[in-house]
Amino acid sequence: MGKLTTHILDTASGVPAEGITVKLYRLQDHKLLSSAKTNNDGRVSRPLLDGEDFKSGGYEIVFEVDDYFNANGVDSHFLKDVVVRFYVSNKEENYHVPLLLSPFSYSTYRGS
């Protein structure tokens, strides 16, 4: 069975982004499936979704970045949260959805 994981790197500071709340929703019914905070390595300590709960379909991860910027003395009036929408086509594969973050931009990609 596959799983879904994530991590966040603060590319402006060159460090993992600790303490960011990450919420996972299923697109079909916008049901909250999982919520966690990133650890000191910028990772969520456990998969956001795995086992029988990990199914093919559409998902949305909301990275709540505003508190992180405020706690680090960064005035980011541009990004308060980052929403990444993606689709799982094969529930047997691992999906890793990292976030590369700065106060005025972000990027993501599908890792494994």
PDB file of C-alpha atoms in Angstrom, residues 21-97:
ATOM      1  CA  THR A  21       0.055  23.255  10.498  1.00  0.00           C
ATOM      2  CA  VAL A  22      -0.695  20.986   7.557  1.00  0.00           C
ATOM      3  CA  LYS A  23      -4.260  19.894   6.789  1.00  0.00           C
ATOM      4  CA  LEU A  24      -5.303  17.283   4.249  1.00  0.00           C
ATOM      5  CA  TYR A  25      -8.750  17.285   2.637  1.00  0.00           C
ATOM      6  CA  ARG A  26     -10.431  14.936   0.197  1.00  0.00           C
ATOM      7  CA  LEU A  27     -11.695  16.962  -2.773  1.00  0.00           C
ATOM      8  CA  GLN A  28     -14.812  14.871  -3.355  1.00  0.00           C
ATOM      9  CA  ASP A  29     -16.524  16.075  -0.169  1.00  0.00           C
ATOM     10  CA  HIS A  30     -13.918  18.488   1.254  1.00  0.00           C
ATOM     11  CA  LYS A  31     -13.662  16.253   4.317  1.00  0.00           C
ATOM     12  CA  LEU A  32     -10.724  16.898   6.656  1.00  0.00           C
ATOM     13  CA  LEU A  33      -8.708  13.660   6.680  1.00  0.00           C
ATOM     14  CA  SER A  34      -5.624  14.631   8.625  1.00  0.00           C
ATOM     15  CA  SER A  35      -4.008  17.521  10.478  1.00  0.00           C
ATOM     16  CA  ALA A  36      -0.477  17.783  11.874  1.00  0.00           C
ATOM     17  CA  LYS A  37       2.403  20.193  12.507  1.00  0.00           C
ATOM     18  CA  THR A  38       5.835  19.989  10.948  1.00  0.00           C
ATOM     19  CA  ASN A  39       8.684  18.952  13.232  1.00  0.00           C
ATOM     20  CA  ASN A  40      12.174  20.485  13.542  1.00  0.00           C
ATOM     21  CA  ASP A  41      13.145  18.776  10.268  1.00  0.00           C
ATOM     22  CA  GLY A  42      10.194  20.414   8.463  1.00  0.00           C
ATOM     23  CA  ARG A  43       8.462  17.054   8.158  1.00  0.00           C
ATOM     24  CA  VAL A  44       5.172  15.724   9.363  1.00  0.00           C
ATOM     25  CA  SER A  45       6.281  12.847  11.617  1.00  0.00           C
ATOM     26  CA  ARG A  46       3.762  10.380  10.248  1.00  0.00           C
ATOM     27  CA  PRO A  47       2.148   9.902   6.840  1.00  0.00           C
ATOM     28  CA  LEU A  48      -0.770  12.238   6.189  1.00  0.00           C
ATOM     29  CA  LEU A  49      -2.585   9.238   4.779  1.00  0.00           C
ATOM     30  CA  ASP A  50      -1.759   5.546   4.412  1.00  0.00           C
ATOM     31  CA  GLY A  51      -3.188   2.053   4.522  1.00  0.00           C
ATOM     32  CA  GLU A  52      -6.816   1.517   3.581  1.00  0.00           C
ATOM     33  CA  ASP A  53      -7.515   5.254   3.925  1.00  0.00           C
ATOM     34  CA  PHE A  54      -5.137   6.070   1.048  1.00  0.00           C
ATOM     35  CA  LYS A  55      -7.275   5.924  -2.079  1.00  0.00           C
ATOM     36  CA  SER A  56      -7.128   7.142  -5.648  1.00  0.00           C
ATOM     37  CA  GLY A  57      -8.722  10.539  -6.200  1.00  0.00           C
ATOM     38  CA  GLY A  58      -8.281  14.236  -5.581  1.00  0.00           C
ATOM     39  CA  TYR A  59      -6.755  15.776  -2.469  1.00  0.00           C
ATOM     40  CA  GLU A  60      -5.890  19.207  -1.169  1.00  0.00           C
ATOM     41  CA  ILE A  61      -3.151  20.039   1.306  1.00  0.00           C
ATOM     42  CA  VAL A  62      -3.434  23.365   3.100  1.00  0.00           C
ATOM     43  CA  PHE A  63      -0.164  24.629   4.555  1.00  0.00           C
ATOM     44  CA  GLU A  64      -0.978  27.340   7.126  1.00  0.00           C
ATOM     45  CA  VAL A  65       2.170  29.457   6.766  1.00  0.00           C
ATOM     46  CA  ASP A  66       1.098  32.761   8.355  1.00  0.00           C
ATOM     47  CA  ASP A  67       1.921  31.784  11.958  1.00  0.00           C
ATOM     48  CA  TYR A  68       5.292  30.420  10.837  1.00  0.00           C
ATOM     49  CA  PHE A  69       6.255  33.698   9.170  1.00  0.00           C
ATOM     50  CA  ASN A  70       5.030  35.749  12.137  1.00  0.00           C
ATOM     51  CA  ALA A  71       6.951  33.563  14.629  1.00  0.00           C
ATOM     52  CA  ASN A  72      10.110  34.107  12.599  1.00  0.00           C
ATOM     53  CA  GLY A  73       9.714  37.876  12.316  1.00  0.00           C
ATOM     54  CA  VAL A  74       8.817  37.794   8.626  1.00  0.00           C
ATOM     55  CA  ASP A  75       6.133  40.184   7.427  1.00  0.00           C
ATOM     56  CA  SER A  76       4.541  38.124   4.698  1.00  0.00           C
ATOM     57  CA  HIS A  77       1.483  40.092   3.705  1.00  0.00           C
ATOM     58  CA  PHE A  78       1.342  38.033   0.498  1.00  0.00           C
ATOM     59  CA  LEU A  79       1.104  34.380   1.640  1.00  0.00           C
ATOM     60  CA  LYS A  80      -1.089  33.395   4.583  1.00  0.00           C
ATOM     61  CA  ASP A  81      -1.696  29.833   3.469  1.00  0.00           C
ATOM     62  CA  VAL A  82      -0.662  27.681   0.551  1.00  0.00           C
ATOM     63  CA  VAL A  83      -3.125  25.285  -1.046  1.00  0.00           C
ATOM     64  CA  VAL A  84      -1.803  22.429  -3.159  1.00  0.00           C
ATOM     65  CA  ARG A  85      -4.337  20.367  -5.084  1.00  0.00           C
ATOM     66  CA  PHE A  86      -3.232  17.058  -6.573  1.00  0.00           C
ATOM     67  CA  TYR A  87      -4.527  13.692  -7.710  1.00  0.00           C
ATOM     68  CA  VAL A  88      -3.548  10.163  -6.778  1.00  0.00           C
ATOM     69  CA  SER A  89      -3.890   7.768  -9.689  1.00  0.00           C
ATOM     70  CA  ASN A  90      -2.266   4.706  -8.130  1.00  0.00           C
ATOM     71  CA  LYS A  91      -2.894   4.116  -4.422  1.00  0.00           C
ATOM     72  CA  GLU A  92      -0.144   1.479  -4.368  1.00  0.00           C
ATOM     73  CA  GLU A  93       2.564   4.109  -4.946  1.00  0.00           C
ATOM     74  CA  ASN A  94       4.057   6.526  -2.435  1.00  0.00           C
ATOM     75  CA  TYR A  95       3.266  10.193  -2.976  1.00  0.00           C
ATOM     76  CA  HIS A  96       5.480  12.828  -1.401  1.00  0.00           C
ATOM     77  CA  VAL A  97       4.281  16.426  -1.802  1.00  0.00           C
TER      78      VAL A  97
END
